[in-house]
XYZ file of C-alpha atoms in Angstrom:
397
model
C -157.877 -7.827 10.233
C -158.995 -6.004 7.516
C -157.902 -5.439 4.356
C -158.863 -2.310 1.802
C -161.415 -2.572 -0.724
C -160.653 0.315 -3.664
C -163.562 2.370 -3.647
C -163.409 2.926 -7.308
C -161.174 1.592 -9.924
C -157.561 3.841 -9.909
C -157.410 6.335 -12.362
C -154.646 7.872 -14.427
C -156.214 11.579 -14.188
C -157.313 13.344 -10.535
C -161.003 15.234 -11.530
C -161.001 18.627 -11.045
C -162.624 18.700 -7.362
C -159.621 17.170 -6.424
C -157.012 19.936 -6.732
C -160.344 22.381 -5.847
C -160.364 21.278 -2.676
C -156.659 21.056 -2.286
C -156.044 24.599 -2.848
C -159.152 25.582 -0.412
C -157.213 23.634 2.315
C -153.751 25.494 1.301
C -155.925 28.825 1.421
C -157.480 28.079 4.799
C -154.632 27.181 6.184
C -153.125 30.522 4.794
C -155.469 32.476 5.806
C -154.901 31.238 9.765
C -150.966 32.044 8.920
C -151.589 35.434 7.562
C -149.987 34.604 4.058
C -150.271 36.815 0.576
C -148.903 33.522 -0.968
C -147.138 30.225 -0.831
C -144.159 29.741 -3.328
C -143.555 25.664 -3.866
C -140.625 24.561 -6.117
C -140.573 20.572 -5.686
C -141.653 18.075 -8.205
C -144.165 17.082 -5.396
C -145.318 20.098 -4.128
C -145.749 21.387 -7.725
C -147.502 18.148 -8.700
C -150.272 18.023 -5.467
C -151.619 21.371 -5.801
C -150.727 21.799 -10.059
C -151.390 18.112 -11.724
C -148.678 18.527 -13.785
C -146.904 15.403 -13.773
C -143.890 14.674 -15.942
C -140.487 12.624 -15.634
C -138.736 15.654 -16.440
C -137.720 16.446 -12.546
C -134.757 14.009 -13.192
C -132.997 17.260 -14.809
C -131.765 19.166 -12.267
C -130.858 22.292 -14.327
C -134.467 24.562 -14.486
C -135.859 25.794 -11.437
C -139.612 25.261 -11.502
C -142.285 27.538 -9.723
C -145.901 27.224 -8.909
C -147.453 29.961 -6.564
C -150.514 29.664 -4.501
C -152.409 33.059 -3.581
C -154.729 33.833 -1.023
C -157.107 34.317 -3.560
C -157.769 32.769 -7.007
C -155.858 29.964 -8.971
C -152.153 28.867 -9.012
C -150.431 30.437 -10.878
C -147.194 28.579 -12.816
C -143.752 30.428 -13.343
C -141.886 27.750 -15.676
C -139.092 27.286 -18.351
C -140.875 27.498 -22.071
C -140.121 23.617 -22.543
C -142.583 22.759 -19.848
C -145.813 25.400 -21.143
C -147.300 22.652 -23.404
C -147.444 20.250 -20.082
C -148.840 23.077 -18.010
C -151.549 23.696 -20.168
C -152.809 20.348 -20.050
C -153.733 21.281 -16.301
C -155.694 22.960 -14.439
C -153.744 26.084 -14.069
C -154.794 28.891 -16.137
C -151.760 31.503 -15.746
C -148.716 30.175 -17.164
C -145.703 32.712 -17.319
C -142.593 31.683 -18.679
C -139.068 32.621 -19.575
C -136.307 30.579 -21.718
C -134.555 28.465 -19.592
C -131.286 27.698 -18.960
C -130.907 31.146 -18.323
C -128.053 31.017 -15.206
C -128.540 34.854 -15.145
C -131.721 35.586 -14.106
C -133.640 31.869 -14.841
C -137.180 33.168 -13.770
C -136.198 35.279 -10.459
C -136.902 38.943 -12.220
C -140.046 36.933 -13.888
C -141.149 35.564 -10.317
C -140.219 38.591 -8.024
C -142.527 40.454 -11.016
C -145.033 38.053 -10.530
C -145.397 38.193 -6.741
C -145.191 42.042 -6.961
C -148.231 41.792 -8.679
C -150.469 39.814 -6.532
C -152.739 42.055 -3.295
C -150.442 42.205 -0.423
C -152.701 42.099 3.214
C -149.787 40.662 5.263
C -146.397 40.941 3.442
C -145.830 37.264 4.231
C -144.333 35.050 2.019
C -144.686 31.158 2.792
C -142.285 28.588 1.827
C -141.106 24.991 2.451
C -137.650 26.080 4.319
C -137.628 23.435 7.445
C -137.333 19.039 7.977
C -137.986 16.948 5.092
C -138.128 19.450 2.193
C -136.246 21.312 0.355
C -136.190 24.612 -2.077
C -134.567 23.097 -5.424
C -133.655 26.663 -6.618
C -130.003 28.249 -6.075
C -129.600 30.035 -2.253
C -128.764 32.963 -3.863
C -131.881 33.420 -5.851
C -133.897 33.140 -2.596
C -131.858 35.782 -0.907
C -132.747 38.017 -4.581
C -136.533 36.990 -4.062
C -136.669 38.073 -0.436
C -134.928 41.535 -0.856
C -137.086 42.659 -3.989
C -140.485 41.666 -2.900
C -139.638 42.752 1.390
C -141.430 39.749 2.298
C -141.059 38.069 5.383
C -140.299 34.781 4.807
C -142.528 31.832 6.407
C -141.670 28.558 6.630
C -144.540 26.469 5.816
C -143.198 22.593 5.682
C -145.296 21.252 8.660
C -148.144 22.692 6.905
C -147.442 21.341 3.856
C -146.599 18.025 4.876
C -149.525 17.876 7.082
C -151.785 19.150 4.180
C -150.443 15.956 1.774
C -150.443 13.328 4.706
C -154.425 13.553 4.238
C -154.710 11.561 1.472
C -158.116 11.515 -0.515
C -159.994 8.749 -1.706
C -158.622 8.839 -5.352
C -155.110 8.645 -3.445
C -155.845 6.193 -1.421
C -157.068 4.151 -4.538
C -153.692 4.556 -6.326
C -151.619 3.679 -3.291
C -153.662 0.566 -3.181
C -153.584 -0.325 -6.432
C -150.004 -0.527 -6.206
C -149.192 -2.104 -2.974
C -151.533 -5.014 -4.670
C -149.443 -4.623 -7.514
C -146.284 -5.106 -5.584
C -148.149 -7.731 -3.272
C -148.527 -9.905 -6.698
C -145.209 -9.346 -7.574
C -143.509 -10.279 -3.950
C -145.874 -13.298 -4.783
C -144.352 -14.800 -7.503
C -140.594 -14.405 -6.486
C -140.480 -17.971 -5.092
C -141.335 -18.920 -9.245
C -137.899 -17.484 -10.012
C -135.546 -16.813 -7.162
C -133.204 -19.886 -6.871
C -130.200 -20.681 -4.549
C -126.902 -19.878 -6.995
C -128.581 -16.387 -8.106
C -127.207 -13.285 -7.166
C -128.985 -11.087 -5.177
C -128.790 -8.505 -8.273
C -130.315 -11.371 -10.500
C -133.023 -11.892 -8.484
C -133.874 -8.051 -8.094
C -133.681 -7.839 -11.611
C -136.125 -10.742 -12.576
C -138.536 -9.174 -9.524
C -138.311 -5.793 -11.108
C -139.720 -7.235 -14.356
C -142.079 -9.069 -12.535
C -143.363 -5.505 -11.088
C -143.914 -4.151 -14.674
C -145.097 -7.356 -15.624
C -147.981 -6.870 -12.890
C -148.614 -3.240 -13.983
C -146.189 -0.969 -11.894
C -144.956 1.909 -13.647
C -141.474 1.907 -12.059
C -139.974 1.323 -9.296
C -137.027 3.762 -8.150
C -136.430 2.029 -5.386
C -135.540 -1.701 -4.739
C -132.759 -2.467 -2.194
C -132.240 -6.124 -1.024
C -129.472 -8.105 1.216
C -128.656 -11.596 2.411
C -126.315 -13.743 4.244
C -126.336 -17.058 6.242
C -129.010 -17.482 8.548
C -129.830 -13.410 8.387
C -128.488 -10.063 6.883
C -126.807 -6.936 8.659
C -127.333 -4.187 6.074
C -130.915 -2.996 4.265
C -130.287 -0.060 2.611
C -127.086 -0.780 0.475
C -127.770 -3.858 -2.452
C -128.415 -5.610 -4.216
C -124.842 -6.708 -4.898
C -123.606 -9.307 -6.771
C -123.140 -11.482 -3.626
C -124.658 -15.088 -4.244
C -127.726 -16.403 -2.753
C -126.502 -19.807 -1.220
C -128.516 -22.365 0.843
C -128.750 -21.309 4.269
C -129.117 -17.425 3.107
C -132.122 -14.962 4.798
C -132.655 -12.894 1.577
C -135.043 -9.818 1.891
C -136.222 -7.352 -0.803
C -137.795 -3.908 0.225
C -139.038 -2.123 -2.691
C -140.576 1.846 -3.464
C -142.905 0.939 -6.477
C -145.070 3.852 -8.165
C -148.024 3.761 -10.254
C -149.023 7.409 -11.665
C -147.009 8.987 -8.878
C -147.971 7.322 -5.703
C -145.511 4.861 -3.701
C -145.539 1.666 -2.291
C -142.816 0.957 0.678
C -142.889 -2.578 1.693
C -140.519 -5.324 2.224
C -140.717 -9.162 1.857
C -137.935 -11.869 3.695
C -137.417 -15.346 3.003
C -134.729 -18.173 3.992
C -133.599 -20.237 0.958
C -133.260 -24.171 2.652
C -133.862 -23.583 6.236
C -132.534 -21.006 8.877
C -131.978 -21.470 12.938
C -134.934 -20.844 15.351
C -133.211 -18.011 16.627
C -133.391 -15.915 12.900
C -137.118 -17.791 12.195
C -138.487 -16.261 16.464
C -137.058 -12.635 14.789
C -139.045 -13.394 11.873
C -141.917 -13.962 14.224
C -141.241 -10.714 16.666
C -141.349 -8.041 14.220
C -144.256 -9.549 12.711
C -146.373 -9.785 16.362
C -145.398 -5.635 16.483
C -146.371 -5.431 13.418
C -149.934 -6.497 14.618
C -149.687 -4.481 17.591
C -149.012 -1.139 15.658
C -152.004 -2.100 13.580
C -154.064 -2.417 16.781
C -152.952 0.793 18.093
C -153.003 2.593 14.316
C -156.234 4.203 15.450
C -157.489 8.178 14.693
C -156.907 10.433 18.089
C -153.921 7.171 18.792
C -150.326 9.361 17.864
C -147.534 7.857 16.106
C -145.709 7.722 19.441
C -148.374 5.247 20.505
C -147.426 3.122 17.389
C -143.926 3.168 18.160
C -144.803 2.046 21.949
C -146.905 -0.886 20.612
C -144.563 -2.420 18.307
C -141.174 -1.945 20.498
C -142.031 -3.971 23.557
C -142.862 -6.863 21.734
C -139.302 -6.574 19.554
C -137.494 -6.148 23.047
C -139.654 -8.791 24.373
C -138.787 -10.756 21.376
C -134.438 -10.448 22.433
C -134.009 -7.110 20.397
C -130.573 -5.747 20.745
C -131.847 -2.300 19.460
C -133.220 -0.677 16.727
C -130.774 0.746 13.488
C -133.475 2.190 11.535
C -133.867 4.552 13.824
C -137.856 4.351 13.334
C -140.719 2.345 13.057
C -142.574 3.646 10.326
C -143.675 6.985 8.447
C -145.855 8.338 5.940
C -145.722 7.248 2.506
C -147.746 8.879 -0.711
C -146.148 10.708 -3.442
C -142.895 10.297 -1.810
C -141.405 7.136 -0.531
C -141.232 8.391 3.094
C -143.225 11.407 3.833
C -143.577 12.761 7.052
C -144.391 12.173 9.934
C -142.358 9.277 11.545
C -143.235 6.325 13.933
C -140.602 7.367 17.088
C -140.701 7.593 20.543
C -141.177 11.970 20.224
C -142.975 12.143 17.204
C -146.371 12.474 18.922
C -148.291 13.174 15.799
C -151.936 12.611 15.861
C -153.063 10.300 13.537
C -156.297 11.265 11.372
C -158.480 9.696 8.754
C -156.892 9.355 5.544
C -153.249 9.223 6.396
C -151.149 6.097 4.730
C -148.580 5.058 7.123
C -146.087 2.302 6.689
C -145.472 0.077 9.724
C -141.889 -1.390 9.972
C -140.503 -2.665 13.090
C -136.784 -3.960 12.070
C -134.285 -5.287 15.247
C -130.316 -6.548 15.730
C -130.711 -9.783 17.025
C -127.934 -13.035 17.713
C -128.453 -15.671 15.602
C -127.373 -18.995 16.417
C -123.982 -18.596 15.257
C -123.785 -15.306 18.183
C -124.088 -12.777 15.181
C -125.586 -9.642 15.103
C -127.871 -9.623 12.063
C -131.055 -7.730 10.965
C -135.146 -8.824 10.979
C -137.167 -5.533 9.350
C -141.136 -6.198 8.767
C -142.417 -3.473 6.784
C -146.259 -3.345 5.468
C -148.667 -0.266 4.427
C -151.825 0.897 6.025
C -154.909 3.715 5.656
C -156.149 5.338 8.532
C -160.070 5.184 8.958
C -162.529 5.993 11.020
C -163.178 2.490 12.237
C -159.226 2.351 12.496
C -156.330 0.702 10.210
C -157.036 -1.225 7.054
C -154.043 -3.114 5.185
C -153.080 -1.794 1.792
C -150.065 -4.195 1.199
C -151.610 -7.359 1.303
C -149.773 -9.276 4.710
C -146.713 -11.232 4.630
C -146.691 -15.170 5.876
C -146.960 -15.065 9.364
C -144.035 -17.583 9.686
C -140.425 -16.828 7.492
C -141.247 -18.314 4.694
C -138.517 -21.444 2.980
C -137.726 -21.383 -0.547
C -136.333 -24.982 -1.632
């Protein structure tokens, strides 16, 4: 099985052909739509096809607009406070008004802005369906839409399907910090100790993460219980970690905006066969959606690899309610590893692999097993990015 080899080392700054050749993929795909523009207002959007990177997102309270023409460069629409940032870019038109302005903030500005740009098809494009979202107030759509008359497109598949094809230099930084993580999931038997909580042992792996060079990591939920878990989205809690105890950690760790999403499980003492063959399942479909993670395979094909082995394997069902997805600048991106997806896989897409069952243990409890690791599609098929968990549940003294 093979594992990827960074082509380069990561770097903190995307060159210029990068968001060059973005754009001319946005504008093709445009162009096929019959678009005058596309208007993106999420941190991610804004940051793929802008550069502009900054923690500032976390305040909800100014809109933030970057549009892509048919022709020509972005062009940025922002609050004052963020011009400085914008500059720093590649983006060369930077109009801004003072903001908090509840008002107005930016529509008269914007609807100005798009008034001013050629208009072929009257069309306007924007991110209105699954997995996305507008991050500007309903109303000032509505305003947007009644004085520019455009017709309103919604462009999330294309989106979506535009950022699932990940570069090399994306690929690199997705790498870099799955091995990052991998180091960190690495060293946990060093510190995690029966009589911990599970919140102690989160925290002392989240300083182990910036320890190993992640930049943050927003996301790090953990559970555990005797001889297996039932929950994996809700801890860590203060529950402690007692002998007996199936502990797993499952973490969303970022390094210059890119996203890790992989999980680790261990048993501290010794667990029954019953939780250890789980262990064993979802790691076998694991393998098997590997196999089949081939270009021209779909992620229905995935999903059909990995779930006869887990009902094979005395699976009671599936609570996750999927078996992977994408993963880049956001912790899941689109698409999804399900029976209906059908999505073809292609050459550069990072994909995360995670079979998880309900299962008895030996006590007749329903409990939880989820495997989760990252891959790259190539041409010559998958190739790990998170570097592969123990084949057999590992036991922490």
């Amino acid at each position: 099985m093979t594992q990827y080899t960074l082509t380069e080392a990561p770097q903190r700054q995307f060159m210029l052909a990068e968001f060059e050749q973005r754009l001319a993929r946005a504008q093709t795909m445009m162009r096929a739509l019959k678009l005058d523009a596309v208007l993106l207002t999420t941190e991610t959007n804004v940051r793929y096809f802008s550069g502009y990177f900054t923690q500032f997102w976390q305040s909800p309270t100014r809109p933030w607009f970057l549009i892509l023409p048919l022709t020509g460069k972005p062009i940025a629409v922002i609050p004052t406070i963020g011009v400085v940032g914008m500059s720093n870019t590649w983006v060369e038109d930077i109009r801004a008004w003072p903001s908090p302005f509840p008002e107005d903030d930016g529509v008269s500005l914007l609807s100005q802005t798009l008034a001013d740009l050629p208009k072929r098809f009257g069309r306007l494009g924007m991110t209105l369906g699954r997995e996305t979202h507008l991050r500007m107030p309903q109303q000032q759509v509505q305003s947007l839409y009644a004085s520019n008359h455009f017709d309103l497109v919604d462009v999330s598949r294309e989106v979506l399907h535009l950022r699932s094809l990940k570069s090399a230099a994306e690929i690199n930084r997705v790498a870099h910090i799955c091995g990052v993580t991998s180091n960190a999931f690495a060293e946990l038997p060093n510190f995690a100790r029966v009589g911990m909580t599970e919140r102690e042992v989160v925290a002392a792996f989240r300083m182990e993460l910036l320890h190993q060079g992640a930049d943050h990591s927003p996301f790090i939920v953990s559970s555990s219980g005797p001889d297996g878990y039932d929950d994996i989205i809700m801890g860590p809690t203060d529950r402690l970690v007692e002998s007996g105890d199936v502990l797993i950690i499952d973490t969303g760790t970022v390094w210059q905006g890119y996203f890790c999403d992989f999980d680790r499980n261990w048993c501290f003492g010794d667990c029954s066969d019953e939780t250890k063959s789980a262990y064993t399942t979802v790691y076998q479909a694991t393998n098997a959606g590997f196999e089949a993670a081939k270009p021209g395979n779909t992620t229905s094909d995935l999903y059909r690899a990995m779930w006869p082995i887990m009902h094979a394997g005395g699976a009671l069902g599936n609570d996750v309610g999927r078996l992977g997805h994408g993963l880049g600048s956001d912790l899941t991106e689109w698409p999804s590893n399900t029976a209906t997806d059908d999505t073809v896989l292609e050459v550069g897409m990072i994909m995360t692999l995670e079979p998880g069952m309900s299962y008895l243990n030996k006590s007749g409890q329903v409990k939880q097993m989820v495997h989760e690791e990252n891959i790259v599609i190539t041409e010559e098929g998958a190739q790990w990015l998170s570097i592969r968990a123990a084949a057999e549940l590992p036991l922490l003294g």
